[in-house]
Amino acid sequence: MSTTAPAARTRWRHAAVALVLLTGAGATLATTPPLERCPDPPADGAVSDFYGPQEYETGLARVASPREFSLDGFPVVQTDVSGPACVTADDGSVTVRVDLRLDLDEPGPVPDEVLGTLTVRDGQGRSWSPAEVSARERLAPRSEGGDPTPSTATVTFALPVDVEPPVSLHLGGWGGLDGAPLEELSLDEPTETPP
């Protein structure tokens, strides 16, 4: 009796499995839609570098630095900066949001009076007050034994297209970090990855 037949079947089986896996991976890549290009990407320098490249509809999404600090004694554990995609030189202003997430143990919310004192400043010394502020207290768990939804706050700014880096969020005397006063957060794209 020959032992080559089972070995050949095993090789064919492995080859068939590999083919199925490759076909599945190829199908996944083929069905993932490509990034949409912006209709009319602006010329270099027409839109501030703060907003990032404007070739694709990816939008502004980054973490402020430092991302963790305290605001009026409320422990902030995540600070995200977001904005729209496809900014053009013709846009009157650009809506930029700063989203704060509080520590899960903190019920919140951060008072609107505190959020309203935050300002954005750019490298030319210009300053903008919030267009809108909102805060939500911590929500109870949706199910028994689940985690609560953390308290959040959002500060929305209408910034010009030509905002000049460095761009920072000034905390109006309400900020702190490791027991010391913290005056501002950087809203720019980080130059290196935080540890």
PDB file of C-alpha atoms in Angstrom:
ATOM      1  CA  MET A   1       0.000   0.000   0.000  1.00  0.00           C
ATOM      2  CA  SER A   2       1.324   3.393  -0.954  1.00  0.00           C
ATOM      3  CA  THR A   3       1.710   6.181   1.593  1.00  0.00           C
ATOM      4  CA  THR A   4       2.022   8.861  -1.045  1.00  0.00           C
ATOM      5  CA  ALA A   5      -1.714   9.112  -1.663  1.00  0.00           C
ATOM      6  CA  PRO A   6      -2.586  10.344   1.871  1.00  0.00           C
ATOM      7  CA  ALA A   7       0.368  12.747   1.779  1.00  0.00           C
ATOM      8  CA  ALA A   8      -0.787  14.121  -1.565  1.00  0.00           C
ATOM      9  CA  ARG A   9      -4.344  14.524  -0.254  1.00  0.00           C
ATOM     10  CA  THR A  10      -2.996  16.386   2.774  1.00  0.00           C
ATOM     11  CA  ARG A  11      -0.996  18.733   0.543  1.00  0.00           C
ATOM     12  CA  TRP A  12      -4.054  19.351  -1.641  1.00  0.00           C
ATOM     13  CA  ARG A  13      -6.184  20.005   1.427  1.00  0.00           C
ATOM     14  CA  HIS A  14      -3.644  22.541   2.756  1.00  0.00           C
ATOM     15  CA  ALA A  15      -3.451  24.198  -0.650  1.00  0.00           C
ATOM     16  CA  ALA A  16      -7.249  24.418  -0.836  1.00  0.00           C
ATOM     17  CA  VAL A  17      -7.432  25.976   2.642  1.00  0.00           C
ATOM     18  CA  ALA A  18      -4.741  28.504   1.709  1.00  0.00           C
ATOM     19  CA  LEU A  19      -6.623  29.365  -1.492  1.00  0.00           C
ATOM     20  CA  VAL A  20      -9.865  29.927   0.421  1.00  0.00           C
ATOM     21  CA  LEU A  21      -8.075  32.152   2.941  1.00  0.00           C
ATOM     22  CA  LEU A  22      -6.402  34.184   0.202  1.00  0.00           C
ATOM     23  CA  THR A  23      -9.671  34.517  -1.704  1.00  0.00           C
ATOM     24  CA  GLY A  24     -11.435  35.696   1.463  1.00  0.00           C
ATOM     25  CA  ALA A  25      -8.723  38.250   2.203  1.00  0.00           C
ATOM     26  CA  GLY A  26      -8.841  39.477  -1.390  1.00  0.00           C
ATOM     27  CA  ALA A  27     -12.621  39.792  -1.246  1.00  0.00           C
ATOM     28  CA  THR A  28     -12.372  41.786   1.974  1.00  0.00           C
ATOM     29  CA  LEU A  29      -9.883  44.170   0.403  1.00  0.00           C
ATOM     30  CA  ALA A  30     -11.962  44.420  -2.752  1.00  0.00           C
ATOM     31  CA  THR A  31     -15.141  45.279  -0.840  1.00  0.00           C
ATOM     32  CA  THR A  32     -13.510  47.878   1.441  1.00  0.00           C
ATOM     33  CA  PRO A  33     -14.438  51.189  -0.165  1.00  0.00           C
ATOM     34  CA  PRO A  34     -11.499  53.428  -1.023  1.00  0.00           C
ATOM     35  CA  LEU A  35     -11.176  56.821   0.630  1.00  0.00           C
ATOM     36  CA  GLU A  36     -13.171  59.444  -1.221  1.00  0.00           C
ATOM     37  CA  ARG A  37     -11.139  62.333  -2.613  1.00  0.00           C
ATOM     38  CA  CYS A  38     -12.135  65.875  -1.746  1.00  0.00           C
ATOM     39  CA  PRO A  39     -13.912  67.493  -4.727  1.00  0.00           C
ATOM     40  CA  ASP A  40     -11.520  70.434  -5.033  1.00  0.00           C
ATOM     41  CA  PRO A  41      -8.426  70.038  -2.846  1.00  0.00           C
ATOM     42  CA  PRO A  42      -7.049  73.498  -2.021  1.00  0.00           C
ATOM     43  CA  ALA A  43      -3.685  74.674  -3.270  1.00  0.00           C
ATOM     44  CA  ASP A  44      -0.780  74.359  -0.843  1.00  0.00           C
ATOM     45  CA  GLY A  45      -0.945  77.081   1.790  1.00  0.00           C
ATOM     46  CA  ALA A  46      -4.606  77.916   1.077  1.00  0.00           C
ATOM     47  CA  VAL A  47      -5.757  76.059   4.198  1.00  0.00           C
ATOM     48  CA  SER A  48      -3.864  75.994   7.492  1.00  0.00           C
ATOM     49  CA  ASP A  49      -1.625  73.019   8.245  1.00  0.00           C
ATOM     50  CA  PHE A  50      -3.562  72.709  11.519  1.00  0.00           C
ATOM     51  CA  TYR A  51      -6.402  70.987   9.614  1.00  0.00           C
ATOM     52  CA  GLY A  52      -4.067  68.450   7.999  1.00  0.00           C
ATOM     53  CA  PRO A  53      -4.034  67.376   4.334  1.00  0.00           C
ATOM     54  CA  GLN A  54      -7.274  68.095   2.482  1.00  0.00           C
ATOM     55  CA  GLU A  55      -6.994  65.544  -0.328  1.00  0.00           C
ATOM     56  CA  TYR A  56      -9.298  62.873   1.141  1.00  0.00           C
ATOM     57  CA  GLU A  57     -12.510  62.884   3.190  1.00  0.00           C
ATOM     58  CA  THR A  58     -10.836  61.764   6.411  1.00  0.00           C
ATOM     59  CA  GLY A  59     -11.434  64.799   8.631  1.00  0.00           C
ATOM     60  CA  LEU A  60      -9.443  66.078  11.569  1.00  0.00           C
ATOM     61  CA  ALA A  61      -9.119  63.570  14.429  1.00  0.00           C
ATOM     62  CA  ARG A  62      -6.384  63.712  17.035  1.00  0.00           C
ATOM     63  CA  VAL A  63      -5.704  63.676  20.756  1.00  0.00           C
ATOM     64  CA  ALA A  64      -4.805  66.917  22.565  1.00  0.00           C
ATOM     65  CA  SER A  65      -1.606  67.092  24.591  1.00  0.00           C
ATOM     66  CA  PRO A  66      -1.671  66.482  27.448  1.00  0.00           C
ATOM     67  CA  ARG A  67      -4.786  64.381  27.073  1.00  0.00           C
ATOM     68  CA  GLU A  68      -5.191  63.867  30.838  1.00  0.00           C
ATOM     69  CA  PHE A  69      -5.505  66.803  33.254  1.00  0.00           C
ATOM     70  CA  SER A  70      -7.984  68.295  35.693  1.00  0.00           C
ATOM     71  CA  LEU A  71     -10.497  71.018  34.857  1.00  0.00           C
ATOM     72  CA  ASP A  72     -12.011  72.809  37.850  1.00  0.00           C
ATOM     73  CA  GLY A  73     -11.060  69.733  39.883  1.00  0.00           C
ATOM     74  CA  PHE A  74     -12.773  67.306  37.477  1.00  0.00           C
ATOM     75  CA  PRO A  75     -10.349  64.553  36.322  1.00  0.00           C
ATOM     76  CA  VAL A  76     -10.266  64.489  32.496  1.00  0.00           C
ATOM     77  CA  VAL A  77      -8.898  61.182  31.142  1.00  0.00           C
ATOM     78  CA  GLN A  78      -9.276  61.759  27.387  1.00  0.00           C
ATOM     79  CA  THR A  79      -9.227  64.929  25.266  1.00  0.00           C
ATOM     80  CA  ASP A  80     -10.056  64.539  21.560  1.00  0.00           C
ATOM     81  CA  VAL A  81      -9.944  67.175  18.822  1.00  0.00           C
ATOM     82  CA  SER A  82     -12.080  66.743  15.697  1.00  0.00           C
ATOM     83  CA  GLY A  83     -13.075  68.699  12.624  1.00  0.00           C
ATOM     84  CA  PRO A  84     -14.540  68.247   9.146  1.00  0.00           C
ATOM     85  CA  ALA A  85     -12.880  66.945   6.001  1.00  0.00           C
ATOM     86  CA  CYS A  86     -12.379  68.798   2.736  1.00  0.00           C
ATOM     87  CA  VAL A  87     -11.814  72.276   4.171  1.00  0.00           C
ATOM     88  CA  THR A  88     -11.444  74.845   1.377  1.00  0.00           C
ATOM     89  CA  ALA A  89     -10.080  78.372   1.252  1.00  0.00           C
ATOM     90  CA  ASP A  90     -13.648  79.558   0.562  1.00  0.00           C
ATOM     91  CA  ASP A  91     -15.016  78.271   3.885  1.00  0.00           C
ATOM     92  CA  GLY A  92     -15.993  81.125   6.178  1.00  0.00           C
ATOM     93  CA  SER A  93     -15.093  79.161   9.295  1.00  0.00           C
ATOM     94  CA  VAL A  94     -14.326  75.613  10.350  1.00  0.00           C
ATOM     95  CA  THR A  95     -16.153  73.871  13.200  1.00  0.00           C
ATOM     96  CA  VAL A  96     -13.617  72.287  15.551  1.00  0.00           C
ATOM     97  CA  ARG A  97     -14.747  70.258  18.588  1.00  0.00           C
ATOM     98  CA  VAL A  98     -12.827  69.492  21.745  1.00  0.00           C
ATOM     99  CA  ASP A  99     -14.376  66.495  23.532  1.00  0.00           C
ATOM    100  CA  LEU A 100     -13.498  65.796  27.164  1.00  0.00           C
ATOM    101  CA  ARG A 101     -14.186  62.469  28.877  1.00  0.00           C
ATOM    102  CA  LEU A 102     -14.089  62.404  32.668  1.00  0.00           C
ATOM    103  CA  ASP A 103     -12.814  59.622  34.886  1.00  0.00           C
ATOM    104  CA  LEU A 104     -15.450  56.913  35.373  1.00  0.00           C
ATOM    105  CA  ASP A 105     -15.532  57.602  39.130  1.00  0.00           C
ATOM    106  CA  GLU A 106     -16.478  61.265  38.546  1.00  0.00           C
ATOM    107  CA  PRO A 107     -20.238  61.867  38.180  1.00  0.00           C
ATOM    108  CA  GLY A 108     -19.773  65.334  36.609  1.00  0.00           C
ATOM    109  CA  PRO A 109     -20.806  67.317  34.735  1.00  0.00           C
ATOM    110  CA  VAL A 110     -18.297  70.134  34.251  1.00  0.00           C
ATOM    111  CA  PRO A 111     -20.272  73.397  34.686  1.00  0.00           C
ATOM    112  CA  ASP A 112     -21.076  75.342  31.505  1.00  0.00           C
ATOM    113  CA  GLU A 113     -19.646  78.450  33.218  1.00  0.00           C
ATOM    114  CA  VAL A 114     -16.227  76.756  33.313  1.00  0.00           C
ATOM    115  CA  LEU A 115     -16.446  75.427  29.743  1.00  0.00           C
ATOM    116  CA  GLY A 116     -17.446  78.887  28.497  1.00  0.00           C
ATOM    117  CA  THR A 117     -14.150  80.390  29.723  1.00  0.00           C
ATOM    118  CA  LEU A 118     -12.016  78.104  27.534  1.00  0.00           C
ATOM    119  CA  THR A 119     -10.501  79.763  24.470  1.00  0.00           C
ATOM    120  CA  VAL A 120      -8.490  78.707  21.434  1.00  0.00           C
ATOM    121  CA  ARG A 121      -5.388  80.724  20.547  1.00  0.00           C
ATOM    122  CA  ASP A 122      -3.175  80.456  17.512  1.00  0.00           C
ATOM    123  CA  GLY A 123       0.417  81.308  16.613  1.00  0.00           C
ATOM    124  CA  GLN A 124      -0.552  84.840  15.546  1.00  0.00           C
ATOM    125  CA  GLY A 125      -1.936  85.595  19.025  1.00  0.00           C
ATOM    126  CA  ARG A 126      -5.562  85.517  17.890  1.00  0.00           C
ATOM    127  CA  SER A 127      -8.166  84.116  20.280  1.00  0.00           C
ATOM    128  CA  TRP A 128     -11.638  82.557  19.883  1.00  0.00           C
ATOM    129  CA  SER A 129     -14.328  81.881  22.463  1.00  0.00           C
ATOM    130  CA  PRO A 130     -16.573  78.816  22.254  1.00  0.00           C
ATOM    131  CA  ALA A 131     -19.481  78.870  19.809  1.00  0.00           C
ATOM    132  CA  GLU A 132     -21.205  76.222  21.929  1.00  0.00           C
ATOM    133  CA  VAL A 133     -20.609  74.210  25.106  1.00  0.00           C
ATOM    134  CA  SER A 134     -22.395  71.138  26.417  1.00  0.00           C
ATOM    135  CA  ALA A 135     -21.839  68.688  29.252  1.00  0.00           C
ATOM    136  CA  ARG A 136     -23.436  65.452  30.361  1.00  0.00           C
ATOM    137  CA  GLU A 137     -23.246  63.787  33.750  1.00  0.00           C
ATOM    138  CA  ARG A 138     -22.253  60.152  34.150  1.00  0.00           C
ATOM    139  CA  LEU A 139     -25.042  57.770  33.098  1.00  0.00           C
ATOM    140  CA  ALA A 140     -25.991  54.693  35.115  1.00  0.00           C
ATOM    141  CA  PRO A 141     -25.092  51.253  33.729  1.00  0.00           C
ATOM    142  CA  ARG A 142     -27.515  49.951  31.100  1.00  0.00           C
ATOM    143  CA  SER A 143     -27.520  46.508  32.666  1.00  0.00           C
ATOM    144  CA  GLU A 144     -26.848  45.043  36.074  1.00  0.00           C
ATOM    145  CA  GLY A 145     -23.124  44.613  36.597  1.00  0.00           C
ATOM    146  CA  GLY A 146     -22.274  46.851  33.633  1.00  0.00           C
ATOM    147  CA  ASP A 147     -20.123  49.962  33.674  1.00  0.00           C
ATOM    148  CA  PRO A 148     -21.645  53.437  33.749  1.00  0.00           C
ATOM    149  CA  THR A 149     -21.187  55.752  30.762  1.00  0.00           C
ATOM    150  CA  PRO A 150     -18.621  58.419  31.694  1.00  0.00           C
ATOM    151  CA  SER A 151     -19.453  62.093  32.048  1.00  0.00           C
ATOM    152  CA  THR A 152     -18.454  64.116  28.977  1.00  0.00           C
ATOM    153  CA  ALA A 153     -18.140  67.719  27.871  1.00  0.00           C
ATOM    154  CA  THR A 154     -17.876  69.233  24.400  1.00  0.00           C
ATOM    155  CA  VAL A 155     -16.566  72.681  23.534  1.00  0.00           C
ATOM    156  CA  THR A 156     -17.173  73.750  19.920  1.00  0.00           C
ATOM    157  CA  PHE A 157     -15.252  76.544  18.183  1.00  0.00           C
ATOM    158  CA  ALA A 158     -15.699  78.279  14.817  1.00  0.00           C
ATOM    159  CA  LEU A 159     -12.099  78.783  13.688  1.00  0.00           C
ATOM    160  CA  PRO A 160     -10.872  80.543  10.548  1.00  0.00           C
ATOM    161  CA  VAL A 161      -9.403  78.625   7.625  1.00  0.00           C
ATOM    162  CA  ASP A 162      -6.055  80.356   8.161  1.00  0.00           C
ATOM    163  CA  VAL A 163      -5.636  79.518  11.886  1.00  0.00           C
ATOM    164  CA  GLU A 164      -1.875  79.522  12.429  1.00  0.00           C
ATOM    165  CA  PRO A 165      -0.091  76.772  14.393  1.00  0.00           C
ATOM    166  CA  PRO A 166       0.746  76.369  17.184  1.00  0.00           C
ATOM    167  CA  VAL A 167      -2.930  76.129  18.171  1.00  0.00           C
ATOM    168  CA  SER A 168      -3.783  75.689  21.848  1.00  0.00           C
ATOM    169  CA  LEU A 169      -6.772  75.438  24.164  1.00  0.00           C
ATOM    170  CA  HIS A 170      -6.398  77.902  27.044  1.00  0.00           C
ATOM    171  CA  LEU A 171      -8.024  76.694  30.231  1.00  0.00           C
ATOM    172  CA  GLY A 172      -8.972  80.053  31.758  1.00  0.00           C
ATOM    173  CA  GLY A 173      -7.223  79.363  35.059  1.00  0.00           C
ATOM    174  CA  TRP A 174      -9.263  76.171  35.632  1.00  0.00           C
ATOM    175  CA  GLY A 175      -6.602  73.642  34.552  1.00  0.00           C
ATOM    176  CA  GLY A 176      -4.252  71.527  36.608  1.00  0.00           C
ATOM    177  CA  LEU A 177      -1.797  68.682  36.114  1.00  0.00           C
ATOM    178  CA  ASP A 178      -0.118  66.697  38.896  1.00  0.00           C
ATOM    179  CA  GLY A 179      -1.053  69.336  41.469  1.00  0.00           C
ATOM    180  CA  ALA A 180       0.380  72.250  39.465  1.00  0.00           C
ATOM    181  CA  PRO A 181      -1.527  74.819  37.379  1.00  0.00           C
ATOM    182  CA  LEU A 182      -1.956  73.955  33.700  1.00  0.00           C
ATOM    183  CA  GLU A 183      -2.569  76.920  31.399  1.00  0.00           C
ATOM    184  CA  GLU A 184      -3.119  75.261  28.021  1.00  0.00           C
ATOM    185  CA  LEU A 185      -3.361  72.109  25.918  1.00  0.00           C
ATOM    186  CA  SER A 186      -1.822  71.695  22.472  1.00  0.00           C
ATOM    187  CA  LEU A 187      -4.418  70.996  19.784  1.00  0.00           C
ATOM    188  CA  ASP A 188      -1.800  70.481  17.056  1.00  0.00           C
ATOM    189  CA  GLU A 189      -0.888  67.160  15.477  1.00  0.00           C
ATOM    190  CA  PRO A 190       1.598  65.517  17.854  1.00  0.00           C
ATOM    191  CA  THR A 191       5.139  65.360  16.511  1.00  0.00           C
ATOM    192  CA  GLU A 192       5.846  62.069  18.289  1.00  0.00           C
ATOM    193  CA  THR A 193       3.729  59.279  19.699  1.00  0.00           C
ATOM    194  CA  PRO A 194       3.076  59.596  23.445  1.00  0.00           C
ATOM    195  CA  PRO A 195       4.283  56.664  25.589  1.00  0.00           C
TER     196      PRO A 195
END
